């Protein structure tokens, strides 16, 4: 699955650049809605290995260009330098992974793995709301 994720990631970076050309906020919204879509797919997949393989391909298409898009989002919506934006993007991305892993573990241990996609959906909706406010404040 990791090899599949990586191979698809090469094509995902190319597609991510094409989507980024349409606009920074547009591309970030597309990827966040894609993450929400992945959560729904995971919820209905019922652990089928073939469906899970397709979900991994889609997940790679959505996740791989995220750091590129977040860096572009920071550059477009703030006045900070490119170097600082890149380091903040990586740092906050890793913080997000850590928080997501922690929250995912809490959901699994307290409620069961079947509720994990719901947590993913909540984080996706929070991201969309925050992007809305950032985009609105920068007009």
mmCIF file of N, CA and C in Angstrom:
data_model
loop_
_atom_site.group_PDB
_atom_site.id
_atom_site.type_symbol
_atom_site.label_atom_id
_atom_site.label_comp_id
_atom_site.label_asym_id
_atom_site.label_seq_id
_atom_site.Cartn_x
_atom_site.Cartn_y
_atom_site.Cartn_z
ATOM 1 N N UNK A 1 0.820 -1.191 0.000
ATOM 2 C CA UNK A 1 0.000 0.000 0.000
ATOM 3 C C UNK A 1 0.869 1.262 0.000
ATOM 4 N N UNK A 2 1.972 1.244 0.741
ATOM 5 C CA UNK A 2 2.851 2.413 0.778
ATOM 6 C C UNK A 2 3.501 2.640 -0.587
ATOM 7 N N UNK A 3 3.914 1.563 -1.255
ATOM 8 C CA UNK A 3 4.484 1.685 -2.599
ATOM 9 C C UNK A 3 3.437 2.254 -3.558
ATOM 10 N N UNK A 4 2.212 1.760 -3.482
ATOM 11 C CA UNK A 4 1.128 2.259 -4.312
ATOM 12 C C UNK A 4 0.904 3.749 -4.045
ATOM 13 N N UNK A 5 0.917 4.125 -2.783
ATOM 14 C CA UNK A 5 0.746 5.525 -2.394
ATOM 15 C C UNK A 5 1.842 6.391 -3.016
ATOM 16 N N UNK A 6 3.084 5.916 -2.965
ATOM 17 C CA UNK A 6 4.210 6.678 -3.499
ATOM 18 C C UNK A 6 4.191 6.799 -5.006
ATOM 19 N N UNK A 7 3.877 5.719 -5.694
ATOM 20 C CA UNK A 7 3.831 5.746 -7.153
ATOM 21 C C UNK A 7 2.735 6.707 -7.628
ATOM 22 N N UNK A 8 1.590 6.637 -7.019
ATOM 23 C CA UNK A 8 0.492 7.537 -7.386
ATOM 24 C C UNK A 8 0.852 8.974 -7.019
ATOM 25 N N UNK A 9 1.662 9.139 -5.974
ATOM 26 C CA UNK A 9 2.069 10.471 -5.540
ATOM 27 C C UNK A 9 2.826 11.255 -6.603
ATOM 28 N N UNK A 10 3.556 10.565 -7.461
ATOM 29 C CA UNK A 10 4.276 11.249 -8.537
ATOM 30 C C UNK A 10 3.280 11.929 -9.476
ATOM 31 N N UNK A 11 2.274 11.187 -9.886
ATOM 32 C CA UNK A 11 1.233 11.774 -10.741
ATOM 33 C C UNK A 11 0.442 12.833 -9.982
ATOM 34 N N UNK A 12 0.275 12.637 -8.681
ATOM 35 C CA UNK A 12 -0.502 13.572 -7.870
ATOM 36 C C UNK A 12 0.159 14.949 -7.826
ATOM 37 N N UNK A 13 1.482 14.995 -7.790
ATOM 38 C CA UNK A 13 2.170 16.286 -7.779
ATOM 39 C C UNK A 13 1.943 17.028 -9.087
ATOM 40 N N UNK A 14 1.945 16.318 -10.191
ATOM 41 C CA UNK A 14 1.671 16.945 -11.485
ATOM 42 C C UNK A 14 0.245 17.501 -11.512
ATOM 43 N N UNK A 15 -0.708 16.668 -11.109
ATOM 44 C CA UNK A 15 -2.105 17.115 -11.078
ATOM 45 C C UNK A 15 -2.308 18.242 -10.066
ATOM 46 N N UNK A 16 -1.596 18.159 -8.944
ATOM 47 C CA UNK A 16 -1.686 19.203 -7.926
ATOM 48 C C UNK A 16 -1.233 20.551 -8.448
ATOM 49 N N UNK A 17 -0.178 20.552 -9.263
ATOM 50 C CA UNK A 17 0.283 21.789 -9.877
ATOM 51 C C UNK A 17 -0.743 22.362 -10.836
ATOM 52 N N UNK A 18 -1.402 21.485 -11.600
ATOM 53 C CA UNK A 18 -2.442 21.938 -12.536
ATOM 54 C C UNK A 18 -3.625 22.545 -11.778
ATOM 55 N N UNK A 19 -4.021 21.904 -10.686
ATOM 56 C CA UNK A 19 -5.135 22.427 -9.888
ATOM 57 C C UNK A 19 -4.732 23.731 -9.211
ATOM 58 N N UNK A 20 -3.477 23.816 -8.766
ATOM 59 C CA UNK A 20 -2.984 25.032 -8.110
ATOM 60 C C UNK A 20 -3.006 26.216 -9.070
ATOM 61 N N UNK A 21 -2.825 25.971 -10.352
ATOM 62 C CA UNK A 21 -2.887 27.051 -11.344
ATOM 63 C C UNK A 21 -4.265 27.710 -11.405
ATOM 64 N N UNK A 22 -5.287 27.003 -10.978
ATOM 65 C CA UNK A 22 -6.653 27.566 -10.986
ATOM 66 C C UNK A 22 -6.893 28.521 -9.827
ATOM 67 N N UNK A 23 -6.040 28.452 -8.817
ATOM 68 C CA UNK A 23 -6.158 29.358 -7.675
ATOM 69 C C UNK A 23 -5.800 28.649 -6.383
ATOM 70 N N UNK A 24 -5.172 29.374 -5.489
ATOM 71 C CA UNK A 24 -4.689 28.800 -4.234
ATOM 72 C C UNK A 24 -5.848 28.365 -3.344
ATOM 73 N N UNK A 25 -6.790 29.248 -3.151
ATOM 74 C CA UNK A 25 -7.911 28.908 -2.271
ATOM 75 C C UNK A 25 -8.749 27.800 -2.903
ATOM 76 N N UNK A 26 -8.962 27.890 -4.199
ATOM 77 C CA UNK A 26 -9.707 26.852 -4.918
ATOM 78 C C UNK A 26 -9.058 25.486 -4.713
ATOM 79 N N UNK A 27 -7.744 25.414 -4.874
ATOM 80 C CA UNK A 27 -7.070 24.109 -4.745
ATOM 81 C C UNK A 27 -7.140 23.578 -3.323
ATOM 82 N N UNK A 28 -7.001 24.456 -2.333
ATOM 83 C CA UNK A 28 -7.090 23.992 -0.950
ATOM 84 C C UNK A 28 -8.492 23.517 -0.603
ATOM 85 N N UNK A 29 -9.500 24.184 -1.134
ATOM 86 C CA UNK A 29 -10.873 23.737 -0.903
ATOM 87 C C UNK A 29 -11.094 22.382 -1.576
ATOM 88 N N UNK A 30 -10.577 22.216 -2.798
ATOM 89 C CA UNK A 30 -10.710 20.935 -3.509
ATOM 90 C C UNK A 30 -10.083 19.807 -2.693
ATOM 91 N N UNK A 31 -8.883 20.043 -2.160
ATOM 92 C CA UNK A 31 -8.219 18.985 -1.390
ATOM 93 C C UNK A 31 -8.917 18.707 -0.068
ATOM 94 N N UNK A 32 -9.468 19.720 0.565
ATOM 95 C CA UNK A 32 -10.189 19.487 1.822
ATOM 96 C C UNK A 32 -11.490 18.732 1.568
ATOM 97 N N UNK A 33 -12.196 19.088 0.508
ATOM 98 C CA UNK A 33 -13.409 18.340 0.157
ATOM 99 C C UNK A 33 -13.031 16.911 -0.231
ATOM 100 N N UNK A 34 -11.877 16.751 -0.885
ATOM 101 C CA UNK A 34 -11.390 15.407 -1.211
ATOM 102 C C UNK A 34 -11.136 14.583 0.041
ATOM 103 N N UNK A 35 -10.573 15.211 1.073
ATOM 104 C CA UNK A 35 -10.347 14.500 2.340
ATOM 105 C C UNK A 35 -11.678 14.096 2.973
ATOM 106 N N UNK A 36 -12.654 14.970 2.857
ATOM 107 C CA UNK A 36 -13.997 14.644 3.354
ATOM 108 C C UNK A 36 -14.575 13.459 2.584
ATOM 109 N N UNK A 37 -14.372 13.437 1.278
ATOM 110 C CA UNK A 37 -14.814 12.344 0.427
ATOM 111 C C UNK A 37 -14.121 11.032 0.815
ATOM 112 N N UNK A 38 -12.823 11.093 1.117
ATOM 113 C CA UNK A 38 -12.079 9.908 1.558
ATOM 114 C C UNK A 38 -12.673 9.374 2.856
ATOM 115 N N UNK A 39 -13.038 10.262 3.777
ATOM 116 C CA UNK A 39 -13.649 9.828 5.037
ATOM 117 C C UNK A 39 -14.943 9.064 4.779
ATOM 118 N N UNK A 40 -15.750 9.565 3.857
ATOM 119 C CA UNK A 40 -17.004 8.880 3.518
ATOM 120 C C UNK A 40 -16.707 7.519 2.902
ATOM 121 N N UNK A 41 -15.751 7.478 1.974
ATOM 122 C CA UNK A 41 -15.388 6.201 1.343
ATOM 123 C C UNK A 41 -14.882 5.188 2.360
ATOM 124 N N UNK A 42 -14.062 5.649 3.299
ATOM 125 C CA UNK A 42 -13.569 4.736 4.330
ATOM 126 C C UNK A 42 -14.716 4.188 5.175
ATOM 127 N N UNK A 43 -15.678 5.037 5.444
ATOM 128 C CA UNK A 43 -16.804 4.615 6.272
ATOM 129 C C UNK A 43 -17.638 3.532 5.583
ATOM 130 N N UNK A 44 -17.814 3.642 4.272
ATOM 131 C CA UNK A 44 -18.666 2.686 3.558
ATOM 132 C C UNK A 44 -17.892 1.520 2.931
ATOM 133 N N UNK A 45 -16.553 1.539 3.023
ATOM 134 C CA UNK A 45 -15.747 0.498 2.360
ATOM 135 C C UNK A 45 -15.879 -0.872 3.008
ATOM 136 N N UNK A 46 -16.194 -0.909 4.288
ATOM 137 C CA UNK A 46 -16.386 -2.169 5.005
ATOM 138 C C UNK A 46 -15.154 -3.068 4.949
ATOM 139 N N UNK A 47 -13.963 -2.464 4.950
ATOM 140 C CA UNK A 47 -12.673 -3.176 4.990
ATOM 141 C C UNK A 47 -12.435 -4.089 3.792
ATOM 142 N N UNK A 48 -13.082 -3.854 2.684
ATOM 143 C CA UNK A 48 -12.852 -4.616 1.462
ATOM 144 C C UNK A 48 -11.477 -4.239 0.905
ATOM 145 N N UNK A 49 -10.561 -5.229 0.699
ATOM 146 C CA UNK A 49 -9.199 -4.888 0.266
ATOM 147 C C UNK A 49 -9.136 -4.218 -1.107
ATOM 148 N N UNK A 50 -10.030 -4.540 -2.010
ATOM 149 C CA UNK A 50 -10.028 -3.908 -3.333
ATOM 150 C C UNK A 50 -10.497 -2.456 -3.255
ATOM 151 N N UNK A 51 -11.530 -2.250 -2.494
ATOM 152 C CA UNK A 51 -12.014 -0.883 -2.312
ATOM 153 C C UNK A 51 -10.976 -0.059 -1.553
ATOM 154 N N UNK A 52 -10.328 -0.681 -0.568
ATOM 155 C CA UNK A 52 -9.293 0.012 0.185
ATOM 156 C C UNK A 52 -8.131 0.409 -0.719
ATOM 157 N N UNK A 53 -7.774 -0.431 -1.676
ATOM 158 C CA UNK A 53 -6.705 -0.085 -2.624
ATOM 159 C C UNK A 53 -7.085 1.133 -3.459
ATOM 160 N N UNK A 54 -8.314 1.202 -3.892
ATOM 161 C CA UNK A 54 -8.783 2.366 -4.651
ATOM 162 C C UNK A 54 -8.769 3.610 -3.756
ATOM 163 N N UNK A 55 -9.147 3.445 -2.503
ATOM 164 C CA UNK A 55 -9.137 4.568 -1.567
ATOM 165 C C UNK A 55 -7.708 5.062 -1.347
ATOM 166 N N UNK A 56 -6.737 4.149 -1.268
ATOM 167 C CA UNK A 56 -5.333 4.546 -1.106
ATOM 168 C C UNK A 56 -4.869 5.355 -2.308
ATOM 169 N N UNK A 57 -5.280 4.954 -3.507
ATOM 170 C CA UNK A 57 -4.924 5.712 -4.713
ATOM 171 C C UNK A 57 -5.520 7.121 -4.636
ATOM 172 N N UNK A 58 -6.789 7.214 -4.291
ATOM 173 C CA UNK A 58 -7.434 8.526 -4.181
ATOM 174 C C UNK A 58 -6.808 9.359 -3.068
ATOM 175 N N UNK A 59 -6.476 8.702 -1.963
ATOM 176 C CA UNK A 59 -5.870 9.393 -0.836
ATOM 177 C C UNK A 59 -4.525 9.981 -1.252
ATOM 178 N N UNK A 60 -3.742 9.226 -1.999
ATOM 179 C CA UNK A 60 -2.455 9.729 -2.471
ATOM 180 C C UNK A 60 -2.642 10.921 -3.405
ATOM 181 N N UNK A 61 -3.642 10.845 -4.270
ATOM 182 C CA UNK A 61 -3.909 11.964 -5.172
ATOM 183 C C UNK A 61 -4.269 13.231 -4.399
ATOM 184 N N UNK A 62 -4.926 13.060 -3.273
ATOM 185 C CA UNK A 62 -5.358 14.202 -2.472
ATOM 186 C C UNK A 62 -4.264 14.669 -1.514
ATOM 187 N N UNK A 63 -3.563 13.752 -0.891
ATOM 188 C CA UNK A 63 -2.642 14.113 0.187
ATOM 189 C C UNK A 63 -1.282 14.589 -0.308
ATOM 190 N N UNK A 64 -0.754 13.983 -1.363
ATOM 191 C CA UNK A 64 0.616 14.275 -1.782
ATOM 192 C C UNK A 64 0.845 15.762 -2.070
ATOM 193 N N UNK A 65 -0.018 16.454 -2.805
ATOM 194 C CA UNK A 65 0.245 17.868 -3.094
ATOM 195 C C UNK A 65 -0.121 18.843 -1.974
ATOM 196 N N UNK A 66 -0.517 18.340 -0.827
ATOM 197 C CA UNK A 66 -1.004 19.221 0.236
ATOM 198 C C UNK A 66 0.068 20.206 0.698
ATOM 199 N N UNK A 67 1.299 19.766 0.905
ATOM 200 C CA UNK A 67 2.341 20.690 1.382
ATOM 201 C C UNK A 67 2.611 21.774 0.347
ATOM 202 N N UNK A 68 2.599 21.423 -0.920
ATOM 203 C CA UNK A 68 2.749 22.407 -1.989
ATOM 204 C C UNK A 68 1.631 23.440 -1.913
ATOM 205 N N UNK A 69 0.412 22.986 -1.732
ATOM 206 C CA UNK A 69 -0.741 23.883 -1.677
ATOM 207 C C UNK A 69 -0.754 24.735 -0.420
ATOM 208 N N UNK A 70 -0.360 24.165 0.693
ATOM 209 C CA UNK A 70 -0.360 24.939 1.934
ATOM 210 C C UNK A 70 0.691 26.037 1.865
ATOM 211 N N UNK A 71 1.863 25.730 1.309
ATOM 212 C CA UNK A 71 2.893 26.748 1.159
ATOM 213 C C UNK A 71 2.394 27.867 0.251
ATOM 214 N N UNK A 72 1.761 27.508 -0.857
ATOM 215 C CA UNK A 72 1.203 28.521 -1.758
ATOM 216 C C UNK A 72 0.102 29.317 -1.058
ATOM 217 N N UNK A 73 -0.715 28.661 -0.243
ATOM 218 C CA UNK A 73 -1.786 29.334 0.502
ATOM 219 C C UNK A 73 -1.192 30.366 1.450
ATOM 220 N N UNK A 74 -0.117 29.983 2.168
ATOM 221 C CA UNK A 74 0.529 30.922 3.084
ATOM 222 C C UNK A 74 1.113 32.104 2.327
ATOM 223 N N UNK A 75 1.723 31.848 1.180
ATOM 224 C CA UNK A 75 2.307 32.926 0.395
ATOM 225 C C UNK A 75 1.239 33.881 -0.129
ATOM 226 N N UNK A 76 0.105 33.355 -0.491
ATOM 227 C CA UNK A 76 -0.971 34.167 -1.071
ATOM 228 C C UNK A 76 -1.728 34.954 -0.009
ATOM 229 N N UNK A 77 -1.882 34.399 1.167
ATOM 230 C CA UNK A 77 -2.767 35.004 2.166
ATOM 231 C C UNK A 77 -2.042 35.724 3.299
ATOM 232 N N UNK A 78 -0.695 35.722 3.282
ATOM 233 C CA UNK A 78 0.055 36.421 4.331
ATOM 234 C C UNK A 78 1.171 37.243 3.704
ATOM 235 N N UNK A 79 1.822 38.032 4.511
ATOM 236 C CA UNK A 79 2.934 38.851 4.031
ATOM 237 C C UNK A 79 4.278 38.320 4.520
ATOM 238 N N UNK A 80 4.318 37.098 5.031
ATOM 239 C CA UNK A 80 5.570 36.557 5.540
ATOM 240 C C UNK A 80 6.480 36.137 4.391
ATOM 241 N N UNK A 81 7.771 35.987 4.691
ATOM 242 C CA UNK A 81 8.737 35.607 3.664
ATOM 243 C C UNK A 81 8.513 34.156 3.236
ATOM 244 N N UNK A 82 8.996 33.837 2.039
ATOM 245 C CA UNK A 82 8.826 32.487 1.499
ATOM 246 C C UNK A 82 9.476 31.444 2.409
ATOM 247 N N UNK A 83 10.666 31.731 2.917
ATOM 248 C CA UNK A 83 11.389 30.779 3.769
ATOM 249 C C UNK A 83 10.616 30.503 5.045
ATOM 250 N N UNK A 84 10.108 31.565 5.664
ATOM 251 C CA UNK A 84 9.330 31.382 6.885
ATOM 252 C C UNK A 84 8.038 30.633 6.588
ATOM 253 N N UNK A 85 7.393 30.958 5.480
ATOM 254 C CA UNK A 85 6.167 30.264 5.088
ATOM 255 C C UNK A 85 6.394 28.786 4.853
ATOM 256 N N UNK A 86 7.497 28.448 4.204
ATOM 257 C CA UNK A 86 7.812 27.038 3.961
ATOM 258 C C UNK A 86 8.071 26.288 5.256
ATOM 259 N N UNK A 87 8.820 26.910 6.157
ATOM 260 C CA UNK A 87 9.102 26.215 7.417
ATOM 261 C C UNK A 87 7.856 26.108 8.291
ATOM 262 N N UNK A 88 7.030 27.154 8.288
ATOM 263 C CA UNK A 88 5.779 27.078 9.045
ATOM 264 C C UNK A 88 4.852 26.025 8.454
ATOM 265 N N UNK A 89 4.821 25.951 7.135
ATOM 266 C CA UNK A 89 3.981 24.953 6.469
ATOM 267 C C UNK A 89 4.370 23.552 6.904
ATOM 268 N N UNK A 90 5.662 23.262 6.875
ATOM 269 C CA UNK A 90 6.139 21.936 7.278
ATOM 270 C C UNK A 90 5.892 21.688 8.764
ATOM 271 N N UNK A 91 6.192 22.688 9.585
ATOM 272 C CA UNK A 91 6.017 22.523 11.031
ATOM 273 C C UNK A 91 4.558 22.297 11.412
ATOM 274 N N UNK A 92 3.672 23.122 10.866
ATOM 275 C CA UNK A 92 2.259 22.966 11.195
ATOM 276 C C UNK A 92 1.662 21.719 10.552
ATOM 277 N N UNK A 93 2.207 21.325 9.397
ATOM 278 C CA UNK A 93 1.777 20.060 8.794
ATOM 279 C C UNK A 93 2.108 18.888 9.698
ATOM 280 N N UNK A 94 3.330 18.887 10.245
ATOM 281 C CA UNK A 94 3.715 17.820 11.171
ATOM 282 C C UNK A 94 2.913 17.890 12.467
ATOM 283 N N UNK A 95 2.626 19.101 12.929
ATOM 284 C CA UNK A 95 1.779 19.245 14.115
ATOM 285 C C UNK A 95 0.382 18.694 13.841
ATOM 286 N N UNK A 96 -0.136 18.976 12.650
ATOM 287 C CA UNK A 96 -1.447 18.443 12.267
ATOM 288 C C UNK A 96 -1.461 16.928 12.234
ATOM 289 N N UNK A 97 -0.388 16.335 11.718
ATOM 290 C CA UNK A 97 -0.284 14.874 11.705
ATOM 291 C C UNK A 97 -0.268 14.331 13.132
ATOM 292 N N UNK A 98 0.495 14.997 14.007
ATOM 293 C CA UNK A 98 0.563 14.551 15.401
ATOM 294 C C UNK A 98 -0.794 14.676 16.096
ATOM 295 N N UNK A 99 -1.466 15.798 15.903
ATOM 296 C CA UNK A 99 -2.786 15.992 16.529
ATOM 297 C C UNK A 99 -3.797 15.011 15.950
ATOM 298 N N UNK A 100 -3.760 14.826 14.635
ATOM 299 C CA UNK A 100 -4.678 13.870 14.002
ATOM 300 C C UNK A 100 -4.456 12.451 14.481
ATOM 301 N N UNK A 101 -3.186 12.076 14.626
ATOM 302 C CA UNK A 101 -2.873 10.738 15.125
ATOM 303 C C UNK A 101 -3.350 10.571 16.564
ATOM 304 N N UNK A 102 -3.106 11.595 17.386
ATOM 305 C CA UNK A 102 -3.549 11.538 18.779
ATOM 306 C C UNK A 102 -5.071 11.443 18.876
ATOM 307 N N UNK A 103 -5.761 12.324 18.133
ATOM 308 C CA UNK A 103 -7.225 12.323 18.172
ATOM 309 C C UNK A 103 -7.783 11.019 17.585
ATOM 310 N N UNK A 104 -7.165 10.530 16.519
ATOM 311 C CA UNK A 104 -7.589 9.255 15.940
ATOM 312 C C UNK A 104 -7.448 8.118 16.926
ATOM 313 N N UNK A 105 -6.338 8.104 17.654
ATOM 314 C CA UNK A 105 -6.144 7.082 18.682
ATOM 315 C C UNK A 105 -7.188 7.173 19.784
ATOM 316 N N UNK A 106 -7.507 8.409 20.179
ATOM 317 C CA UNK A 106 -8.539 8.600 21.211
ATOM 318 C C UNK A 106 -9.909 8.116 20.727
ATOM 319 N N UNK A 107 -10.242 8.438 19.478
ATOM 320 C CA UNK A 107 -11.529 8.001 18.930
ATOM 321 C C UNK A 107 -11.574 6.484 18.859
ATOM 322 N N UNK A 108 -10.505 5.861 18.369
ATOM 323 C CA UNK A 108 -10.469 4.397 18.256
ATOM 324 C C UNK A 108 -10.583 3.746 19.627
ATOM 325 N N UNK A 109 -9.825 4.254 20.612
ATOM 326 C CA UNK A 109 -9.846 3.612 21.926
ATOM 327 C C UNK A 109 -11.157 3.849 22.673
ATOM 328 N N UNK A 110 -11.782 4.996 22.468
ATOM 329 C CA UNK A 110 -13.010 5.294 23.206
ATOM 330 C C UNK A 110 -14.286 4.845 22.506
ATOM 331 N N UNK A 111 -14.285 4.868 21.155
ATOM 332 C CA UNK A 111 -15.523 4.596 20.429
ATOM 333 C C UNK A 111 -15.423 3.454 19.423
ATOM 334 N N UNK A 112 -14.225 3.184 18.928
ATOM 335 C CA UNK A 112 -14.035 2.145 17.924
ATOM 336 C C UNK A 112 -13.624 2.746 16.581
ATOM 337 N N UNK A 113 -13.002 1.924 15.764
ATOM 338 C CA UNK A 113 -12.447 2.401 14.499
ATOM 339 C C UNK A 113 -13.518 2.869 13.517
ATOM 340 N N UNK A 114 -14.734 2.374 13.671
ATOM 341 C CA UNK A 114 -15.799 2.764 12.746
ATOM 342 C C UNK A 114 -16.146 4.246 12.854
ATOM 343 N N UNK A 115 -15.737 4.913 13.931
ATOM 344 C CA UNK A 115 -16.014 6.340 14.096
ATOM 345 C C UNK A 115 -14.872 7.225 13.610
ATOM 346 N N UNK A 116 -13.762 6.635 13.195
ATOM 347 C CA UNK A 116 -12.615 7.409 12.733
ATOM 348 C C UNK A 116 -12.943 8.289 11.522
ATOM 349 N N UNK A 117 -13.659 7.802 10.522
ATOM 350 C CA UNK A 117 -14.012 8.698 9.409
ATOM 351 C C UNK A 117 -14.839 9.913 9.832
ATOM 352 N N UNK A 118 -15.633 9.764 10.879
ATOM 353 C CA UNK A 118 -16.406 10.911 11.371
ATOM 354 C C UNK A 118 -15.476 11.989 11.903
ATOM 355 N N UNK A 119 -14.418 11.560 12.601
ATOM 356 C CA UNK A 119 -13.449 12.530 13.105
ATOM 357 C C UNK A 119 -12.744 13.217 11.936
ATOM 358 N N UNK A 120 -12.411 12.437 10.889
ATOM 359 C CA UNK A 120 -11.797 13.023 9.703
ATOM 360 C C UNK A 120 -12.719 14.077 9.093
ATOM 361 N N UNK A 121 -13.987 13.778 9.042
ATOM 362 C CA UNK A 121 -14.961 14.706 8.467
ATOM 363 C C UNK A 121 -15.054 15.989 9.300
ATOM 364 N N UNK A 122 -15.002 15.857 10.602
ATOM 365 C CA UNK A 122 -15.057 17.035 11.476
ATOM 366 C C UNK A 122 -13.858 17.937 11.209
ATOM 367 N N UNK A 123 -12.665 17.358 11.113
ATOM 368 C CA UNK A 123 -11.471 18.152 10.841
ATOM 369 C C UNK A 123 -11.536 18.795 9.450
ATOM 370 N N UNK A 124 -12.091 18.102 8.480
ATOM 371 C CA UNK A 124 -12.233 18.668 7.139
ATOM 372 C C UNK A 124 -13.171 19.875 7.157
ATOM 373 N N UNK A 125 -14.276 19.765 7.871
ATOM 374 C CA UNK A 125 -15.228 20.877 7.955
ATOM 375 C C UNK A 125 -14.588 22.063 8.688
ATOM 376 N N UNK A 126 -13.862 21.792 9.763
ATOM 377 C CA UNK A 126 -13.158 22.876 10.476
ATOM 378 C C UNK A 126 -12.178 23.572 9.536
ATOM 379 N N UNK A 127 -11.465 22.807 8.725
ATOM 380 C CA UNK A 127 -10.524 23.391 7.762
ATOM 381 C C UNK A 127 -11.229 24.280 6.753
ATOM 382 N N UNK A 128 -12.366 23.816 6.247
ATOM 383 C CA UNK A 128 -13.117 24.625 5.288
ATOM 384 C C UNK A 128 -13.583 25.939 5.911
ATOM 385 N N UNK A 129 -14.047 25.885 7.139
ATOM 386 C CA UNK A 129 -14.505 27.099 7.822
ATOM 387 C C UNK A 129 -13.343 28.062 8.028
ATOM 388 N N UNK A 130 -12.188 27.550 8.458
ATOM 389 C CA UNK A 130 -11.021 28.416 8.655
ATOM 390 C C UNK A 130 -10.541 29.020 7.343
ATOM 391 N N UNK A 131 -10.548 28.233 6.252
ATOM 392 C CA UNK A 131 -10.163 28.780 4.946
ATOM 393 C C UNK A 131 -11.109 29.886 4.513
ATOM 394 N N UNK A 132 -12.382 29.715 4.795
ATOM 395 C CA UNK A 132 -13.366 30.742 4.453
ATOM 396 C C UNK A 132 -13.020 32.054 5.149
ATOM 397 N N UNK A 133 -12.738 31.986 6.440
ATOM 398 C CA UNK A 133 -12.445 33.210 7.181
ATOM 399 C C UNK A 133 -11.132 33.850 6.739
ATOM 400 N N UNK A 134 -10.123 33.044 6.429
ATOM 401 C CA UNK A 134 -8.863 33.587 5.930
ATOM 402 C C UNK A 134 -9.078 34.264 4.578
ATOM 403 N N UNK A 135 -9.791 33.585 3.684
ATOM 404 C CA UNK A 135 -10.050 34.169 2.357
ATOM 405 C C UNK A 135 -10.873 35.450 2.476
ATOM 406 N N UNK A 136 -11.855 35.456 3.374
ATOM 407 C CA UNK A 136 -12.705 36.625 3.549
ATOM 408 C C UNK A 136 -11.914 37.793 4.134
ATOM 409 N N UNK A 137 -11.020 37.525 5.068
ATOM 410 C CA UNK A 137 -10.250 38.601 5.700
ATOM 411 C C UNK A 137 -9.183 39.156 4.772
ATOM 412 N N UNK A 138 -8.807 38.422 3.726
ATOM 413 C CA UNK A 138 -7.767 38.883 2.804
ATOM 414 C C UNK A 138 -8.315 39.541 1.548
ATOM 415 N N UNK A 139 -9.609 39.759 1.465
ATOM 416 C CA UNK A 139 -10.170 40.423 0.276
ATOM 417 C C UNK A 139 -10.073 41.916 0.382
#
